[in-house]
Structure formats: structure tokens, C-alpha cells
Amino acid sequence: MAEIITAPPSGRPALVLNADYRPLSYYPLSLWPWQEVVKAVFLDRVDIIAEYDYVVRSPSTEFRLPSVIALRDFVRQDRPPAFTRFNVFLRDGFECAYCGSGEHLTFDHVVPRSKGGRTSWENIVAACSPCNLRKGNKLLHQTDMHLLKRPFRPNNYQLQDTGRRFPPNHLHETWMDYLYWDVELEG
């Protein structure tokens, strides 16, 4: 029997799948708050795939709150990702490109701007504060530092693949079949 509560269903977001039943995004995980989900259901924009054991009511209707929804219209994922600090950190796996630390991350121009370096995917890396300070305004060959991996312009699929390694703090059991269905199984 579903739980009937009159308080708002905060903390019960829905996992949003594209029309092909893959998450719109892995990191951050594509979640909608319950208010957006209810609106999308009533506007007939989504299909309900799974539900919470929680009933929402209005004066004229009641239904179980969706926990997994799929968009009816496919959203293309082929546009290039935005060049943001978050996406640089995601591309680099939230690790310093020089030492691999995940602590105190900032970003660094591999070729400093004062030496003609541009602010671009190919010249910006995640760097911990100690490495960033140590490198300073120098070129790499002027230091004893080396890049663990070269910076590059990622596509959405590469960022999604990296994002799968960073699960969010809360995963509802109804989401599991849709989050990791394309992960290779161990033999």
C-alpha cells in the first residue's frame, strides 16, 4: 500500500530518461524535482516508467509519484559541451592533471596567458592549488612537472562516460536498471 502523506514530497526527484531510455545526463544526474514531474505528466510530455511508494493528491485526483520518467520526444545530445570550470573538472576526472590529487582543485593554463596561452579546452587543466602555485607562470619544460594526460576538447559522450564514475549521494532503487544498463558485465 502506498504511503499517503499531506506534506510536500521533497527529496523525491525523478530520474529523467531520454526517449531512448538512457539518462539525459550522468553527471550531474538528470533529475527533476517532483513539481516539474507532476507538471510534465499532466502536460503529457513524459511516460511514467517507475513510481515511488508515495501518493500525491489534489482535490480532483491522486496518483503515485513517479520516480523514473522518459521523455516522449528525443533530445539530441550532439552539440558540443559548454566550456565551463565544472566540465573541465569532469573531463579531468576531478583530479589534478599534474599529480592526480583530488584536493583543492582549481584550473591552470598549461601555456600561461602571459606567454601566449589561450583559455581553451586544449590549454586548461584541473590542477590542485599546490601544483598550480609550483608551476606558476612557467612553461612545463621550465619545471620538473609533467601532465598525466593531455588536455583535449571532449564531446558529450566522453563527459557522460566520465560522469558514470561519480554516482550521486542518493540513488533510488527504481533508478538502477536505467543508470548502468550499458556497463560491461564481469564474466
PDB file of C-alpha atoms in Angstrom:
ATOM      1  CA  MET A   1       0.000   0.000   0.000  1.00  0.00           C
ATOM      2  CA  ALA A   2       1.350   3.422  -0.930  1.00  0.00           C
ATOM      3  CA  GLU A   3       2.058   5.921   1.810  1.00  0.00           C
ATOM      4  CA  ILE A   4      -0.430   8.817   1.855  1.00  0.00           C
ATOM      5  CA  ILE A   5       1.131  11.966   3.291  1.00  0.00           C
ATOM      6  CA  THR A   6      -0.150  15.519   3.135  1.00  0.00           C
ATOM      7  CA  ALA A   7       3.332  17.100   3.394  1.00  0.00           C
ATOM      8  CA  PRO A   8       5.112  18.022   0.133  1.00  0.00           C
ATOM      9  CA  PRO A   9       7.152  15.129  -1.323  1.00  0.00           C
ATOM     10  CA  SER A  10      10.505  16.916  -1.042  1.00  0.00           C
ATOM     11  CA  GLY A  11      13.514  14.693  -1.586  1.00  0.00           C
ATOM     12  CA  ARG A  12      11.722  12.519  -4.144  1.00  0.00           C
ATOM     13  CA  PRO A  13      13.076  13.638  -7.510  1.00  0.00           C
ATOM     14  CA  ALA A  14      12.512  11.624 -10.668  1.00  0.00           C
ATOM     15  CA  LEU A  15      15.262  10.215 -12.847  1.00  0.00           C
ATOM     16  CA  VAL A  16      14.752  11.667 -16.332  1.00  0.00           C
ATOM     17  CA  LEU A  17      15.427   9.410 -19.295  1.00  0.00           C
ATOM     18  CA  ASN A  18      15.620  10.428 -22.909  1.00  0.00           C
ATOM     19  CA  ALA A  19      13.142   8.840 -25.324  1.00  0.00           C
ATOM     20  CA  ASP A  20      15.686   6.011 -25.859  1.00  0.00           C
ATOM     21  CA  TYR A  21      15.547   5.237 -22.093  1.00  0.00           C
ATOM     22  CA  ARG A  22      19.085   6.462 -21.406  1.00  0.00           C
ATOM     23  CA  PRO A  23      19.616   9.185 -18.776  1.00  0.00           C
ATOM     24  CA  LEU A  24      19.813  12.681 -20.243  1.00  0.00           C
ATOM     25  CA  SER A  25      22.939  13.192 -18.177  1.00  0.00           C
ATOM     26  CA  TYR A  26      25.007  11.120 -15.768  1.00  0.00           C
ATOM     27  CA  TYR A  27      26.869  13.922 -14.042  1.00  0.00           C
ATOM     28  CA  PRO A  28      25.084  15.774 -12.832  1.00  0.00           C
ATOM     29  CA  LEU A  29      22.471  13.043 -12.904  1.00  0.00           C
ATOM     30  CA  SER A  30      19.358  14.111 -14.814  1.00  0.00           C
ATOM     31  CA  LEU A  31      16.831  14.596 -12.030  1.00  0.00           C
ATOM     32  CA  TRP A  32      13.701  16.738 -11.901  1.00  0.00           C
ATOM     33  CA  PRO A  33      12.021  17.910  -8.692  1.00  0.00           C
ATOM     34  CA  TRP A  34       8.592  16.445  -8.015  1.00  0.00           C
ATOM     35  CA  GLN A  35       6.816  19.672  -9.070  1.00  0.00           C
ATOM     36  CA  GLU A  36       8.339  19.532 -12.596  1.00  0.00           C
ATOM     37  CA  VAL A  37       7.486  15.843 -12.847  1.00  0.00           C
ATOM     38  CA  VAL A  38       3.825  16.359 -11.948  1.00  0.00           C
ATOM     39  CA  LYS A  39       3.584  19.202 -14.459  1.00  0.00           C
ATOM     40  CA  ALA A  40       5.209  17.120 -17.228  1.00  0.00           C
ATOM     41  CA  VAL A  41       2.868  14.189 -16.504  1.00  0.00           C
ATOM     42  CA  PHE A  42      -0.225  16.382 -16.744  1.00  0.00           C
ATOM     43  CA  LEU A  43       1.062  18.034 -19.937  1.00  0.00           C
ATOM     44  CA  ASP A  44       1.578  14.526 -21.386  1.00  0.00           C
ATOM     45  CA  ARG A  45       5.271  15.183 -22.152  1.00  0.00           C
ATOM     46  CA  VAL A  46       6.630  12.101 -20.361  1.00  0.00           C
ATOM     47  CA  ASP A  47       5.880   8.441 -19.805  1.00  0.00           C
ATOM     48  CA  ILE A  48       5.952   7.126 -16.247  1.00  0.00           C
ATOM     49  CA  ILE A  49       8.381   4.205 -16.002  1.00  0.00           C
ATOM     50  CA  ALA A  50       8.527   3.620 -12.217  1.00  0.00           C
ATOM     51  CA  GLU A  51       6.898   5.126  -9.143  1.00  0.00           C
ATOM     52  CA  TYR A  52       7.660   5.853  -5.504  1.00  0.00           C
ATOM     53  CA  ASP A  53       5.555   4.269  -2.807  1.00  0.00           C
ATOM     54  CA  TYR A  54       4.128   7.736  -2.218  1.00  0.00           C
ATOM     55  CA  VAL A  55       0.780   9.207  -3.271  1.00  0.00           C
ATOM     56  CA  VAL A  56       0.235  12.844  -4.208  1.00  0.00           C
ATOM     57  CA  ARG A  57      -3.284  14.255  -4.047  1.00  0.00           C
ATOM     58  CA  SER A  58      -5.197  17.218  -5.327  1.00  0.00           C
ATOM     59  CA  PRO A  59      -8.914  17.944  -4.844  1.00  0.00           C
ATOM     60  CA  SER A  60      -9.731  16.094  -8.084  1.00  0.00           C
ATOM     61  CA  THR A  61      -7.135  13.314  -8.403  1.00  0.00           C
ATOM     62  CA  GLU A  62      -4.463  11.267  -6.726  1.00  0.00           C
ATOM     63  CA  PHE A  63      -1.601   9.181  -8.108  1.00  0.00           C
ATOM     64  CA  ARG A  64       1.688   7.658  -7.100  1.00  0.00           C
ATOM     65  CA  LEU A  65       4.633   9.993  -7.530  1.00  0.00           C
ATOM     66  CA  PRO A  66       6.851   8.970 -10.470  1.00  0.00           C
ATOM     67  CA  SER A  67      10.452   8.012  -9.659  1.00  0.00           C
ATOM     68  CA  VAL A  68      11.563   7.352 -13.268  1.00  0.00           C
ATOM     69  CA  ILE A  69      10.162   9.144 -16.308  1.00  0.00           C
ATOM     70  CA  ALA A  70      11.033   9.041 -20.020  1.00  0.00           C
ATOM     71  CA  LEU A  71      10.652  11.993 -22.350  1.00  0.00           C
ATOM     72  CA  ARG A  72       8.286  11.398 -25.244  1.00  0.00           C
ATOM     73  CA  ASP A  73      10.429  13.465 -27.615  1.00  0.00           C
ATOM     74  CA  PHE A  74      14.087  12.562 -28.120  1.00  0.00           C
ATOM     75  CA  VAL A  75      16.599  15.245 -27.080  1.00  0.00           C
ATOM     76  CA  ARG A  76      19.704  15.202 -29.266  1.00  0.00           C
ATOM     77  CA  GLN A  77      22.992  15.124 -27.372  1.00  0.00           C
ATOM     78  CA  ASP A  78      25.323  16.005 -30.251  1.00  0.00           C
ATOM     79  CA  ARG A  79      26.008  19.680 -29.562  1.00  0.00           C
ATOM     80  CA  PRO A  80      29.449  20.395 -28.059  1.00  0.00           C
ATOM     81  CA  PRO A  81      29.595  20.657 -24.269  1.00  0.00           C
ATOM     82  CA  ALA A  82      29.954  24.112 -22.746  1.00  0.00           C
ATOM     83  CA  PHE A  83      33.471  25.172 -21.804  1.00  0.00           C
ATOM     84  CA  THR A  84      32.947  25.571 -18.044  1.00  0.00           C
ATOM     85  CA  ARG A  85      35.066  25.022 -14.945  1.00  0.00           C
ATOM     86  CA  PHE A  86      32.807  22.120 -13.959  1.00  0.00           C
ATOM     87  CA  ASN A  87      33.179  20.423 -17.365  1.00  0.00           C
ATOM     88  CA  VAL A  88      36.982  20.847 -17.245  1.00  0.00           C
ATOM     89  CA  PHE A  89      36.991  19.171 -13.819  1.00  0.00           C
ATOM     90  CA  LEU A  90      34.691  16.438 -15.121  1.00  0.00           C
ATOM     91  CA  ARG A  91      36.856  15.844 -18.218  1.00  0.00           C
ATOM     92  CA  ASP A  92      39.896  15.506 -15.920  1.00  0.00           C
ATOM     93  CA  GLY A  93      38.064  13.174 -13.518  1.00  0.00           C
ATOM     94  CA  PHE A  94      38.158  15.718 -10.660  1.00  0.00           C
ATOM     95  CA  GLU A  95      41.909  15.117 -10.355  1.00  0.00           C
ATOM     96  CA  CYS A  96      44.935  17.347 -10.745  1.00  0.00           C
ATOM     97  CA  ALA A  97      46.449  16.917 -14.222  1.00  0.00           C
ATOM     98  CA  TYR A  98      49.950  17.104 -12.700  1.00  0.00           C
ATOM     99  CA  CYS A  99      49.830  14.919  -9.561  1.00  0.00           C
ATOM    100  CA  GLY A 100      46.411  13.209  -9.560  1.00  0.00           C
ATOM    101  CA  SER A 101      45.220  14.766  -6.293  1.00  0.00           C
ATOM    102  CA  GLY A 102      41.524  15.476  -5.900  1.00  0.00           C
ATOM    103  CA  GLU A 103      42.048  18.086  -3.171  1.00  0.00           C
ATOM    104  CA  HIS A 104      41.784  21.880  -3.503  1.00  0.00           C
ATOM    105  CA  LEU A 105      41.174  21.896  -7.249  1.00  0.00           C
ATOM    106  CA  THR A 106      41.468  24.983  -9.358  1.00  0.00           C
ATOM    107  CA  PHE A 107      42.429  25.232 -13.011  1.00  0.00           C
ATOM    108  CA  ASP A 108      45.674  26.053 -14.768  1.00  0.00           C
ATOM    109  CA  HIS A 109      46.725  27.351 -18.167  1.00  0.00           C
ATOM    110  CA  VAL A 110      49.300  24.799 -19.396  1.00  0.00           C
ATOM    111  CA  VAL A 111      50.852  27.573 -21.502  1.00  0.00           C
ATOM    112  CA  PRO A 112      50.396  30.673 -19.312  1.00  0.00           C
ATOM    113  CA  ARG A 113      48.374  33.510 -20.788  1.00  0.00           C
ATOM    114  CA  SER A 114      51.367  35.815 -20.355  1.00  0.00           C
ATOM    115  CA  LYS A 115      53.259  33.529 -22.739  1.00  0.00           C
ATOM    116  CA  GLY A 116      50.506  33.435 -25.384  1.00  0.00           C
ATOM    117  CA  GLY A 117      48.406  30.611 -23.929  1.00  0.00           C
ATOM    118  CA  ARG A 118      44.707  30.712 -24.667  1.00  0.00           C
ATOM    119  CA  THR A 119      41.758  29.926 -22.428  1.00  0.00           C
ATOM    120  CA  SER A 120      40.573  26.851 -24.308  1.00  0.00           C
ATOM    121  CA  TRP A 121      39.843  23.153 -23.806  1.00  0.00           C
ATOM    122  CA  GLU A 122      43.315  22.326 -25.176  1.00  0.00           C
ATOM    123  CA  ASN A 123      45.193  24.610 -22.758  1.00  0.00           C
ATOM    124  CA  ILE A 124      43.226  24.417 -19.473  1.00  0.00           C
ATOM    125  CA  VAL A 125      43.568  21.570 -16.975  1.00  0.00           C
ATOM    126  CA  ALA A 126      42.331  20.840 -13.472  1.00  0.00           C
ATOM    127  CA  ALA A 127      45.149  21.478 -11.015  1.00  0.00           C
ATOM    128  CA  CYS A 128      45.434  21.301  -7.256  1.00  0.00           C
ATOM    129  CA  SER A 129      46.495  24.533  -5.569  1.00  0.00           C
ATOM    130  CA  PRO A 130      49.999  23.293  -4.626  1.00  0.00           C
ATOM    131  CA  CYS A 131      50.775  22.233  -8.226  1.00  0.00           C
ATOM    132  CA  ASN A 132      49.267  25.411  -9.631  1.00  0.00           C
ATOM    133  CA  LEU A 133      51.429  27.533  -7.315  1.00  0.00           C
ATOM    134  CA  ARG A 134      54.527  25.418  -8.026  1.00  0.00           C
ATOM    135  CA  LYS A 135      54.124  25.771 -11.798  1.00  0.00           C
ATOM    136  CA  GLY A 136      53.252  29.436 -11.552  1.00  0.00           C
ATOM    137  CA  ASN A 137      53.840  31.441 -14.717  1.00  0.00           C
ATOM    138  CA  LYS A 138      56.278  28.930 -16.257  1.00  0.00           C
ATOM    139  CA  LEU A 139      56.116  26.634 -19.256  1.00  0.00           C
ATOM    140  CA  LEU A 140      56.195  22.926 -18.422  1.00  0.00           C
ATOM    141  CA  HIS A 141      59.712  22.412 -19.797  1.00  0.00           C
ATOM    142  CA  GLN A 142      60.897  25.074 -17.305  1.00  0.00           C
ATOM    143  CA  THR A 143      59.686  22.918 -14.398  1.00  0.00           C
ATOM    144  CA  ASP A 144      60.094  19.332 -13.266  1.00  0.00           C
ATOM    145  CA  MET A 145      56.339  18.835 -13.727  1.00  0.00           C
ATOM    146  CA  HIS A 146      54.581  16.711 -16.359  1.00  0.00           C
ATOM    147  CA  LEU A 147      50.982  16.309 -17.447  1.00  0.00           C
ATOM    148  CA  LEU A 148      49.450  12.935 -16.573  1.00  0.00           C
ATOM    149  CA  LYS A 149      47.192  13.355 -19.621  1.00  0.00           C
ATOM    150  CA  ARG A 150      46.968  15.990 -22.305  1.00  0.00           C
ATOM    151  CA  PRO A 151      44.029  18.402 -22.282  1.00  0.00           C
ATOM    152  CA  PHE A 152      41.510  17.960 -25.106  1.00  0.00           C
ATOM    153  CA  ARG A 153      38.107  19.133 -26.253  1.00  0.00           C
ATOM    154  CA  PRO A 154      35.677  16.417 -25.050  1.00  0.00           C
ATOM    155  CA  ASN A 155      32.352  15.581 -26.606  1.00  0.00           C
ATOM    156  CA  ASN A 156      29.178  14.937 -24.594  1.00  0.00           C
ATOM    157  CA  TYR A 157      29.654  11.177 -24.769  1.00  0.00           C
ATOM    158  CA  GLN A 158      33.139  11.413 -23.237  1.00  0.00           C
ATOM    159  CA  LEU A 159      31.845  13.608 -20.407  1.00  0.00           C
ATOM    160  CA  GLN A 160      28.914  11.239 -19.832  1.00  0.00           C
ATOM    161  CA  ASP A 161      31.305   8.287 -19.707  1.00  0.00           C
ATOM    162  CA  THR A 162      33.465  10.045 -17.106  1.00  0.00           C
ATOM    163  CA  GLY A 163      30.363  11.078 -15.164  1.00  0.00           C
ATOM    164  CA  ARG A 164      29.323   7.437 -14.688  1.00  0.00           C
ATOM    165  CA  ARG A 165      32.268   7.037 -12.305  1.00  0.00           C
ATOM    166  CA  PHE A 166      30.808   9.610  -9.904  1.00  0.00           C
ATOM    167  CA  PRO A 167      27.433   8.372  -8.639  1.00  0.00           C
ATOM    168  CA  PRO A 168      25.333  10.893  -6.723  1.00  0.00           C
ATOM    169  CA  ASN A 169      24.805  10.614  -2.975  1.00  0.00           C
ATOM    170  CA  HIS A 170      21.275   9.242  -3.360  1.00  0.00           C
ATOM    171  CA  LEU A 171      20.187   6.570  -5.813  1.00  0.00           C
ATOM    172  CA  HIS A 172      16.633   5.270  -5.564  1.00  0.00           C
ATOM    173  CA  GLU A 173      16.305   1.527  -6.232  1.00  0.00           C
ATOM    174  CA  THR A 174      13.926   2.152  -9.163  1.00  0.00           C
ATOM    175  CA  TRP A 175      16.709   4.055 -10.962  1.00  0.00           C
ATOM    176  CA  MET A 176      19.293   1.267 -11.051  1.00  0.00           C
ATOM    177  CA  ASP A 177      18.037  -0.549 -14.143  1.00  0.00           C
ATOM    178  CA  TYR A 178      18.334   2.671 -16.161  1.00  0.00           C
ATOM    179  CA  LEU A 179      21.645   4.055 -14.950  1.00  0.00           C
ATOM    180  CA  TYR A 180      24.093   1.253 -15.571  1.00  0.00           C
ATOM    181  CA  TRP A 181      22.489  -0.904 -18.260  1.00  0.00           C
ATOM    182  CA  ASP A 182      25.254  -0.174 -20.764  1.00  0.00           C
ATOM    183  CA  VAL A 183      28.134  -1.016 -18.385  1.00  0.00           C
ATOM    184  CA  GLU A 184      30.086  -4.117 -19.395  1.00  0.00           C
ATOM    185  CA  LEU A 185      29.312  -7.082 -17.157  1.00  0.00           C
ATOM    186  CA  GLU A 186      32.080  -9.043 -15.467  1.00  0.00           C
ATOM    187  CA  GLY A 187      32.465 -12.654 -16.635  1.00  0.00           C
TER     188      GLY A 187
END
